[in-house]
Structures are given as structure tokens and as C-alpha cells.
PDB file of C-alpha atoms in Angstrom:
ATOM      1  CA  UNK Y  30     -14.951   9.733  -6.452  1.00 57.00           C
ATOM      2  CA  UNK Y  31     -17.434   8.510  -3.815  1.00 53.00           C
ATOM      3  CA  UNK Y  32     -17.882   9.980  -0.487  1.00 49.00           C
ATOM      4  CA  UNK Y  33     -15.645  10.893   2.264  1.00 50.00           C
ATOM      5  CA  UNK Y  34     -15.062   9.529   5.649  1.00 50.00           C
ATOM      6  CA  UNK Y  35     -14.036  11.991   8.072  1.00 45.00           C
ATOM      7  CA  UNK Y  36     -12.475  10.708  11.559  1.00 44.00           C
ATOM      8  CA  UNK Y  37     -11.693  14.217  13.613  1.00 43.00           C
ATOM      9  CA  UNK Y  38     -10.288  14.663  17.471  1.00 43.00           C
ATOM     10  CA  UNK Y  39      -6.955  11.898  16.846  1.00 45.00           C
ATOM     11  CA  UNK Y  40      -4.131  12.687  18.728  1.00 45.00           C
ATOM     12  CA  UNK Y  41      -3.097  16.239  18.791  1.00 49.00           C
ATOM     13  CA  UNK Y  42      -6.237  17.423  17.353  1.00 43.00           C
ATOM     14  CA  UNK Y  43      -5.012  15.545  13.867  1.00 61.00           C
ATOM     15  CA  UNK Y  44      -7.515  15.085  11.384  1.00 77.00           C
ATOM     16  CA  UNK Y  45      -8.255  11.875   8.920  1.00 84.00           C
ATOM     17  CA  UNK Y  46     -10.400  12.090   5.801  1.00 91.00           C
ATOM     18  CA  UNK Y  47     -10.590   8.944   3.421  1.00 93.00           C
ATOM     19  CA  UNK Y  48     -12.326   9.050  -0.082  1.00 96.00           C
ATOM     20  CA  UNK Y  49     -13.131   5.780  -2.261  1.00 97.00           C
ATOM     21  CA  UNK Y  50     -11.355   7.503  -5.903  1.00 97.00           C
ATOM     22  CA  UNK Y  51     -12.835   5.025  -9.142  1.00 96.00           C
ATOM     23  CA  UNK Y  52      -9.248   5.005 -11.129  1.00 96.00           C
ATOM     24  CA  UNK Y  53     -10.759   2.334 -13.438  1.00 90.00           C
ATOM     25  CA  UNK Y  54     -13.400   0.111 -14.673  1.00 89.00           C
ATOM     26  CA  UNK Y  55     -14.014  -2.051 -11.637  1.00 94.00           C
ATOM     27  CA  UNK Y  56     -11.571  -0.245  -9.597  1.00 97.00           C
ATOM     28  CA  UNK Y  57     -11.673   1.765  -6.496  1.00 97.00           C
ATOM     29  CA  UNK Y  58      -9.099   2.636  -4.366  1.00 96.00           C
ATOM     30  CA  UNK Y  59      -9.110   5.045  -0.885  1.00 95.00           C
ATOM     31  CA  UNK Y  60      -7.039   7.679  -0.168  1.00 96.00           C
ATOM     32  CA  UNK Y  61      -7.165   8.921   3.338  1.00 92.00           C
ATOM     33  CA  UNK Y  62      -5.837  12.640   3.923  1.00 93.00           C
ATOM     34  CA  UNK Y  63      -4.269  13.288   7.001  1.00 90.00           C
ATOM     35  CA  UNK Y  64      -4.440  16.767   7.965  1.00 89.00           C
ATOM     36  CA  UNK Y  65      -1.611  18.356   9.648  1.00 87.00           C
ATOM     37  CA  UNK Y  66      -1.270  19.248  13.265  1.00 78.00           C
ATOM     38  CA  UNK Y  67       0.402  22.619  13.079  1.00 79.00           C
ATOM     39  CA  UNK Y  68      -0.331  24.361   8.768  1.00 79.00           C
ATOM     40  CA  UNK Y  69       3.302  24.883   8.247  1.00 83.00           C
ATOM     41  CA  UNK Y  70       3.073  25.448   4.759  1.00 87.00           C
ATOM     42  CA  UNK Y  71       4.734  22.435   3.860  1.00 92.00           C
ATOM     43  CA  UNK Y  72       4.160  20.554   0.032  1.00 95.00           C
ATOM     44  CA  UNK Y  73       1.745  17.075   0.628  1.00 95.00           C
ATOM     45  CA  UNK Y  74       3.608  13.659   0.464  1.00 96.00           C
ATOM     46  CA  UNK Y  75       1.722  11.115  -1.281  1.00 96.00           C
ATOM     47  CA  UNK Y  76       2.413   7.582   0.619  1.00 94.00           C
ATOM     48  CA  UNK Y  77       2.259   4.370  -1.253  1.00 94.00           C
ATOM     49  CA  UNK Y  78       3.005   1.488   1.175  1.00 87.00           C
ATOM     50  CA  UNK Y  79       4.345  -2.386   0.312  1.00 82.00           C
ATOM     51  CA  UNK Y  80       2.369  -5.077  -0.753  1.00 73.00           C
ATOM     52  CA  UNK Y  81      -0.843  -5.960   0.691  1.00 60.00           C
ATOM     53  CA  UNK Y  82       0.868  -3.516   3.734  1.00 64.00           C
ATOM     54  CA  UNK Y  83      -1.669  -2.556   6.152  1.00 61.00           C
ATOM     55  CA  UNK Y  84      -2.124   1.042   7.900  1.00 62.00           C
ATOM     56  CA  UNK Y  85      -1.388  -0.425  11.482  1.00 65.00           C
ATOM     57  CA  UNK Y  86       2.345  -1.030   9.848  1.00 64.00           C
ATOM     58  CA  UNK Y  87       3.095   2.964   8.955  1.00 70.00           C
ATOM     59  CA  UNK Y  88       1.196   4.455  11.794  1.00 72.00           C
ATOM     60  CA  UNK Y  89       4.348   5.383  13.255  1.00 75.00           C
ATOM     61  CA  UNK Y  90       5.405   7.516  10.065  1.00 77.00           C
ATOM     62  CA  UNK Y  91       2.579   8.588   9.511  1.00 77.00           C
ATOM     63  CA  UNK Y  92       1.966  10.376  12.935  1.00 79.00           C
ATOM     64  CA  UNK Y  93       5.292  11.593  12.786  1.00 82.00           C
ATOM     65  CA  UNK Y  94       4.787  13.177   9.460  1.00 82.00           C
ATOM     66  CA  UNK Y  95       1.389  14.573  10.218  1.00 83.00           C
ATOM     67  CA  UNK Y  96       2.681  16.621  12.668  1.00 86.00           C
ATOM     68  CA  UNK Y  97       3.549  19.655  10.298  1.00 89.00           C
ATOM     69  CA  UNK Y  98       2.880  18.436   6.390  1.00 92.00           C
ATOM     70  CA  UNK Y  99      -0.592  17.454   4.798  1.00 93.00           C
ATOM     71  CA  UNK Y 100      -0.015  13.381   3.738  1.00 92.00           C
ATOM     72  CA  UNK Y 101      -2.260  11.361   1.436  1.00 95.00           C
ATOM     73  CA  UNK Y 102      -1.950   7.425   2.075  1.00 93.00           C
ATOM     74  CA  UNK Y 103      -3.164   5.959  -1.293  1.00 95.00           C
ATOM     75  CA  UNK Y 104      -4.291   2.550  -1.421  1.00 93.00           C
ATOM     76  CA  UNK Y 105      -3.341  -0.008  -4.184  1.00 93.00           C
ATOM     77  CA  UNK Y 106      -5.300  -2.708  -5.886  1.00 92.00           C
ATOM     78  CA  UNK Y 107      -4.002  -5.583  -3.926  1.00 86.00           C
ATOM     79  CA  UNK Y 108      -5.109  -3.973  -0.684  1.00 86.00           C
ATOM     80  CA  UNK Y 109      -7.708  -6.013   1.545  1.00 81.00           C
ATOM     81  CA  UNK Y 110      -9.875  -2.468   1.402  1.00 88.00           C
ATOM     82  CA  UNK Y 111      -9.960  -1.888  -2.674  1.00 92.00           C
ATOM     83  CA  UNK Y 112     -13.032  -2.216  -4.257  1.00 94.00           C
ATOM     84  CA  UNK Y 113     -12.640  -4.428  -6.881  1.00 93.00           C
ATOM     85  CA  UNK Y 114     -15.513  -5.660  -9.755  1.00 93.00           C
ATOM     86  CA  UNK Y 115     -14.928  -8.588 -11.761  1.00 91.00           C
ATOM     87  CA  UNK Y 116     -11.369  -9.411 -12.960  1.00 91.00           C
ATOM     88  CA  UNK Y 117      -8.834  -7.111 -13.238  1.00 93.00           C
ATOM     89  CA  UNK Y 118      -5.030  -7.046 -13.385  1.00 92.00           C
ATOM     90  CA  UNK Y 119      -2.377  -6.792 -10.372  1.00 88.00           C
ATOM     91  CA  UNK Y 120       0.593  -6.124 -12.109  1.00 90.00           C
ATOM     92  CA  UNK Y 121       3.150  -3.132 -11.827  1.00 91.00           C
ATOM     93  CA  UNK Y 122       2.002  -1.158 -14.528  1.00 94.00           C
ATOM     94  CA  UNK Y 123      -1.984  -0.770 -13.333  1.00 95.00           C
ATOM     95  CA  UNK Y 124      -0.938  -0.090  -9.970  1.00 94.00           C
ATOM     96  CA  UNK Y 125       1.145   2.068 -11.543  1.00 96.00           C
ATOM     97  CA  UNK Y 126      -1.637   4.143 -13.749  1.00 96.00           C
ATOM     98  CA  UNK Y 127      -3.936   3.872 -10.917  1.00 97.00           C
ATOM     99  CA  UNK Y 128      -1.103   6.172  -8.446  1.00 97.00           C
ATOM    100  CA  UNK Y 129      -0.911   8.884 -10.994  1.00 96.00           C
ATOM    101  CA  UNK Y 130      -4.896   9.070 -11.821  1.00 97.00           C
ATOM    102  CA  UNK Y 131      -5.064   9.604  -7.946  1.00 97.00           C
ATOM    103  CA  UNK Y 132      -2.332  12.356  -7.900  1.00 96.00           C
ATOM    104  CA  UNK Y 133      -4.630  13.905 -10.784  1.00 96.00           C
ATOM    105  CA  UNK Y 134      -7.519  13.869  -9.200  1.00 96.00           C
ATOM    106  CA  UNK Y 135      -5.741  15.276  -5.788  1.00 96.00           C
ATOM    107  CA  UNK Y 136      -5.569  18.382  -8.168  1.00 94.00           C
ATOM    108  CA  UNK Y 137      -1.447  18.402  -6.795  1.00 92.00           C
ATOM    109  CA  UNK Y 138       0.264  21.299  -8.985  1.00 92.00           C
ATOM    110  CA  UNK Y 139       4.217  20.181  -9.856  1.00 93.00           C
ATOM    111  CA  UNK Y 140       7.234  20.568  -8.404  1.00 94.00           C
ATOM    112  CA  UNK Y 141       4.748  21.521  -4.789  1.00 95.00           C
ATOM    113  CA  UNK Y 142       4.551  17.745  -3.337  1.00 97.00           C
ATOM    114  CA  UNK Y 143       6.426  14.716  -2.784  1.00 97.00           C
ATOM    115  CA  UNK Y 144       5.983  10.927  -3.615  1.00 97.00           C
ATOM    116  CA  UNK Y 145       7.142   8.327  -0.780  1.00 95.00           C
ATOM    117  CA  UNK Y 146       6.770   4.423  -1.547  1.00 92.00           C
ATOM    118  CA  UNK Y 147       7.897   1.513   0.470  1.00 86.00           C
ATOM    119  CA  UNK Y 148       9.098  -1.688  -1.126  1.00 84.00           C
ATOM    120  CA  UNK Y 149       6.510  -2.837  -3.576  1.00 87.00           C
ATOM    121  CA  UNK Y 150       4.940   1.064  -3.581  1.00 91.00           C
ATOM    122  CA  UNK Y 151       8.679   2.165  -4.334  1.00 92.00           C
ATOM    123  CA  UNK Y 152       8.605   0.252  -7.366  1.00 93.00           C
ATOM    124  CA  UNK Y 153       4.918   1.797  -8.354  1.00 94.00           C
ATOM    125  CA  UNK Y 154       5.597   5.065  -7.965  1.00 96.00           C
ATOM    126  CA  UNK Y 155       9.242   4.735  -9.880  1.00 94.00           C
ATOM    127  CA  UNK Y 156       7.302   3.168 -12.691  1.00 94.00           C
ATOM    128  CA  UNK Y 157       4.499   5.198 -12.391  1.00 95.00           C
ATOM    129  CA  UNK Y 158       6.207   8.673 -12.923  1.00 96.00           C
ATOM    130  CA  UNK Y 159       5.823   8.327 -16.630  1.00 95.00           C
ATOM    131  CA  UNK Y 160       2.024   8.772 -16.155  1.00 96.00           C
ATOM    132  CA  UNK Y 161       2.379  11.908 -14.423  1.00 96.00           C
ATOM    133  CA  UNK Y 162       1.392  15.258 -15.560  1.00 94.00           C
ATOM    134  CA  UNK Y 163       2.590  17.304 -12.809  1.00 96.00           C
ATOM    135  CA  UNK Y 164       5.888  16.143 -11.468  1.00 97.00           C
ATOM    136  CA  UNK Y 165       6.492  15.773  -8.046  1.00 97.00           C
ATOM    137  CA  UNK Y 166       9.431  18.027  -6.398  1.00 96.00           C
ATOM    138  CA  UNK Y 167      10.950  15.133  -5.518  1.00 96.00           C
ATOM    139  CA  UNK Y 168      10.429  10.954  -4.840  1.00 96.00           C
ATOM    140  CA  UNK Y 169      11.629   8.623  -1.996  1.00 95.00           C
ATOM    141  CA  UNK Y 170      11.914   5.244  -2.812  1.00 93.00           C
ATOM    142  CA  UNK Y 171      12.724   3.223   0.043  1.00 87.00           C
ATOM    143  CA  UNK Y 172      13.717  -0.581  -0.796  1.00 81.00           C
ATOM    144  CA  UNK Y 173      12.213  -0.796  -4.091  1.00 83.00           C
ATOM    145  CA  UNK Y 174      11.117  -4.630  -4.346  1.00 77.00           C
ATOM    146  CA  UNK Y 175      11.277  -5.224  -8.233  1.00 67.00           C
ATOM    147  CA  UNK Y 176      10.749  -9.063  -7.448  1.00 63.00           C
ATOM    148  CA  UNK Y 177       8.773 -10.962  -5.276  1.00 57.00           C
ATOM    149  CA  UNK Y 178      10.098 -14.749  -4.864  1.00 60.00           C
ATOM    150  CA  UNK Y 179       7.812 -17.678  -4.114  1.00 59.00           C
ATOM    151  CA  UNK Y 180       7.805 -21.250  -4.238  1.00 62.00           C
ATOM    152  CA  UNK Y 181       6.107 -22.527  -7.657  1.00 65.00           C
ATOM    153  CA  UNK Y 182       3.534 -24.492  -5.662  1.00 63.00           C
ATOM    154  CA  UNK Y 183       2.053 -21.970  -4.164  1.00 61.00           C
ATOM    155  CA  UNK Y 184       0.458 -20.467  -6.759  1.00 63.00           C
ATOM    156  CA  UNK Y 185      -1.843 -22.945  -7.762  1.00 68.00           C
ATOM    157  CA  UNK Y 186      -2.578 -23.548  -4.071  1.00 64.00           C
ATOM    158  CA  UNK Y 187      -3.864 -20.515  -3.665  1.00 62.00           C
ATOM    159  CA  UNK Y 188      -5.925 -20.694  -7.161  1.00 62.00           C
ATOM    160  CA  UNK Y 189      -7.653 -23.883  -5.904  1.00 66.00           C
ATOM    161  CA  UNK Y 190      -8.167 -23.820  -2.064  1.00 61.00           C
ATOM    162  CA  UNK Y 191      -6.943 -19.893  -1.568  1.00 58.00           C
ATOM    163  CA  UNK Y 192      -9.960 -18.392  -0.300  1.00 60.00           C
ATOM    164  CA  UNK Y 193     -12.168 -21.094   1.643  1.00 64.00           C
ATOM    165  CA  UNK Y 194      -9.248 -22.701   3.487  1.00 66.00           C
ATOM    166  CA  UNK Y 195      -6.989 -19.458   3.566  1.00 64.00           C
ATOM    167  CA  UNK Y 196      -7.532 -19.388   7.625  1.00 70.00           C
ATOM    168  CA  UNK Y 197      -5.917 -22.686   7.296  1.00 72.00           C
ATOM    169  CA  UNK Y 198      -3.082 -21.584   5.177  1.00 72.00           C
ATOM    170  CA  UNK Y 199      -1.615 -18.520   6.658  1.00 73.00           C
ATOM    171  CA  UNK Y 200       0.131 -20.291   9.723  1.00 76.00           C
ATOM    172  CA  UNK Y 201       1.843 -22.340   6.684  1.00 74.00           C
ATOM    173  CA  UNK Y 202       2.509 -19.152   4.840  1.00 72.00           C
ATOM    174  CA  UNK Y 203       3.855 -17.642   7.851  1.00 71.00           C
ATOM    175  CA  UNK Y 204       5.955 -20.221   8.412  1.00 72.00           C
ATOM    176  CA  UNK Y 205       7.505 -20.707   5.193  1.00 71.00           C
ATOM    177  CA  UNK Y 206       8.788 -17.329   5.262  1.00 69.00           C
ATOM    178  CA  UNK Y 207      10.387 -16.793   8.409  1.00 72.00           C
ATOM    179  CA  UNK Y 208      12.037 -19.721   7.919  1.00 72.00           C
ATOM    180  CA  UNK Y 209      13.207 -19.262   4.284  1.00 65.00           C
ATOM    181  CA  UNK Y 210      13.068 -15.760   3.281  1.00 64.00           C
ATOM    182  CA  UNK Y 211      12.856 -13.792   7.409  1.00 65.00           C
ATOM    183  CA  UNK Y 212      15.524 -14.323   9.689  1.00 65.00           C
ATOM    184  CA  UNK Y 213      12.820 -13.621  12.470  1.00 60.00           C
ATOM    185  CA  UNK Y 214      15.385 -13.012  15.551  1.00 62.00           C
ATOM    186  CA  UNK Y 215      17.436 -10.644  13.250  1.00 60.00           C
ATOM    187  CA  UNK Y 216      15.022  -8.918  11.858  1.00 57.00           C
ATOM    188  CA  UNK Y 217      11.613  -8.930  14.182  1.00 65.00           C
ATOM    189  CA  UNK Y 218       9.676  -5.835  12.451  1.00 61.00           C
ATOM    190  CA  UNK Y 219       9.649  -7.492   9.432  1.00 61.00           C
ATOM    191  CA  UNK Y 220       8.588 -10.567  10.645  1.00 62.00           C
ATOM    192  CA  UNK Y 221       5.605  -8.594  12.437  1.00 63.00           C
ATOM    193  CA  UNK Y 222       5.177  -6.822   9.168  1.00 60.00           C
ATOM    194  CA  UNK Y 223       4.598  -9.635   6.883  1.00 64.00           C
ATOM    195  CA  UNK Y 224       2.415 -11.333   9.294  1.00 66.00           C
ATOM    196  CA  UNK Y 225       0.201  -8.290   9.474  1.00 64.00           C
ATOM    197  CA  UNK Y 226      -0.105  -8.350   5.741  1.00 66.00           C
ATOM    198  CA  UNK Y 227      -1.040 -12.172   5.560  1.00 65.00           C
ATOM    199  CA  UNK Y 228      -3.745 -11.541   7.768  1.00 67.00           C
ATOM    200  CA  UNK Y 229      -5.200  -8.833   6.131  1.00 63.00           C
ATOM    201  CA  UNK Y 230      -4.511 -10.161   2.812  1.00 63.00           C
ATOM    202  CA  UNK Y 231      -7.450 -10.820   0.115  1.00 65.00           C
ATOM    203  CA  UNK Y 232      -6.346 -13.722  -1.391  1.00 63.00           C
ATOM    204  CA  UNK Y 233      -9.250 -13.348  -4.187  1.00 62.00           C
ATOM    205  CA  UNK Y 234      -6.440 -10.457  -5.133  1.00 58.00           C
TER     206      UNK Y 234
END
């Protein structure tokens, strides 16, 4: 665990510390604490957001939430903030391992906090719980994403020119999806979403 960052005087006198945690060899993650508004006495929530989901996308919840309970936002390995060293894997299952060596260190007892993931994070945390030593009171999964679909191509696109030309290739990106997978006038926040992720996306990750 490296040092904290503490960000005090946010709205309503809230309170934000993040700490780097080192869940593996070559891997550290941040978990940011927000402190609540009014100490109700209420168990933590852990948050785990979507893939490569930026803050900016769960600052709504996450104010809302503040207000009375204690909530740790945990990053994941995919995350444009990890620190990563050499090569590691980005599958389920590490993400996974890493979530529950955070909840350890958080020093959480069982049965007093709550899990919360969103779409890829669901899917962490509901594979994840087999790693835990103290069980949560409860988890909320909302829209697990077991699968994430993508054009064979674009794999090897990103392998070869992902990083030096990836400026060039997020408009594509962006594009491909809202026309194929996003019905963008239906369905505008997740448009906004996804294109918040693609910008803040590593794509060395």
C-alpha cells in the first residue's frame, strides 16, 4: 500500500482519500474512500465500475451515496490509472483476485458491508466472491456483462498500430459501435459512456 491522496472541502464538506493498494506482482490498483457527509452508521459499499469506466461516469452515484454511507471506488487492472509493470493478465479471474485482496486489506469484517459492480465489475465481483474471507452482507450486480463482442479485426489492429495511432483510431472505434452495437438516439448515456471510456482507455491494457 503506497501513500494516500487526500482531496477535503467537496461538496457538502465530503471528503475523498485515494490509496495506490499493490494486489500483485506488477500490480497496483487505487481505491479512493469517500467519506460520508452525515456518519450514519451505515456498512461501506465497495464500488467496482465497467470496463475501462471512468470516475466522471458514476459521479452521480457516487455523490448520492456519499451522502450518509462510507464508499470505496476500487479500481481494476484495465483502468487508464493502474499501475501496471511488465506483462500481466486482464482476464476475469485476476481482476477478480485483485477485488477481494483489496476488500482484505480494507480490513472490512463480514456480513458489515456491501459489494456494488456495474457491467464488467458485476461480473468481477460475482466471480470474485469465492476469494473472499469475509462475506459481504449482501452484492448488487447491475447488468453483469459476461461477454464482450468485437469484430475479429480489431484485435490485431490494436496489437500492431494500438498505441501510436490510437488518437487516430478512437473516432473509428466510436463509430463502429454506435452504429453496430449503440442505438445512440435510444440510448444517449450509453453512448456518452462508452465514449468516455475510449478516451480514457490504455490501449497498452
Amino acid at each position: 500500500m503506497a501513500g494516500a491522496e487526500r482531496v477535503a472541502g467537496l461538496a457538502e464538506c465530503r471528503e475523498r482519500v485515494t490509496t495506490l493498494y499493490q494486489v500483485d506482482e506488477g500490480v497496483g490498483l487505487h481505491v479512493t474512500l469517500f467519506s460520508p457527509v452525515n456518519d450514519c452508521g451505515n456498512d461501506p459499499v465497495i464500488l467496482v465500475g465497467g470496463l475501462a469506466t471512468v470516475y466522471d461516469t458514476l459521479h452521480e452515484f457516487t455523490t448520492e451515496l456519499s451522502v450518509d454511507t462510507p464508499m470505496y471506488y476500487v479500481e481494476t487492472r484495465e483502468k487508464g490509472g493502474s499501475v501496471i509493470e511488465g506483462k500481466v493478465d486482464y482476464d476475469v479471474p485476476s481482476m477478480a483476485a485483485d477485488t477481494a485482496k483489496i476488500t482484505g486489506m480494507l480490513g472490512l469484517k463480514g456480513e458489515h458491508y456491501v459489494m456494488a459492480g456495474y457491467s464488467l465489475g458485476a461480473t468481477i465481483l460475482a466471480d470474485g466472491y469465492r476469494f473472499l474471507k469475509e462475506k459481504p452482507r449482501c452484492m448488487v450486480l447491475m447488468e453483469p456483462t459476461p461477454v464482450f463482442h468485437y469484430p475479429k479485426w480489431s484485435i490485431p489492429l490494436i496489437r500492431w498500430f494500438g498505441f501510436p495511432l490510437y488518437s487516430i483510431l478512437k473516432p473509428v472505434a466510436k463509430w463502429y459501435l454506435t452504429t453496430f452495437r449503440i442505438k445512440r438516439m435510444e440510448d444517449p448515456e450509453m453512448a456518452v459512456i462508452t465514449f468516455r471510456a475510449i478516451d480514457h482507455a490504455d490501449p497498452r491494457k
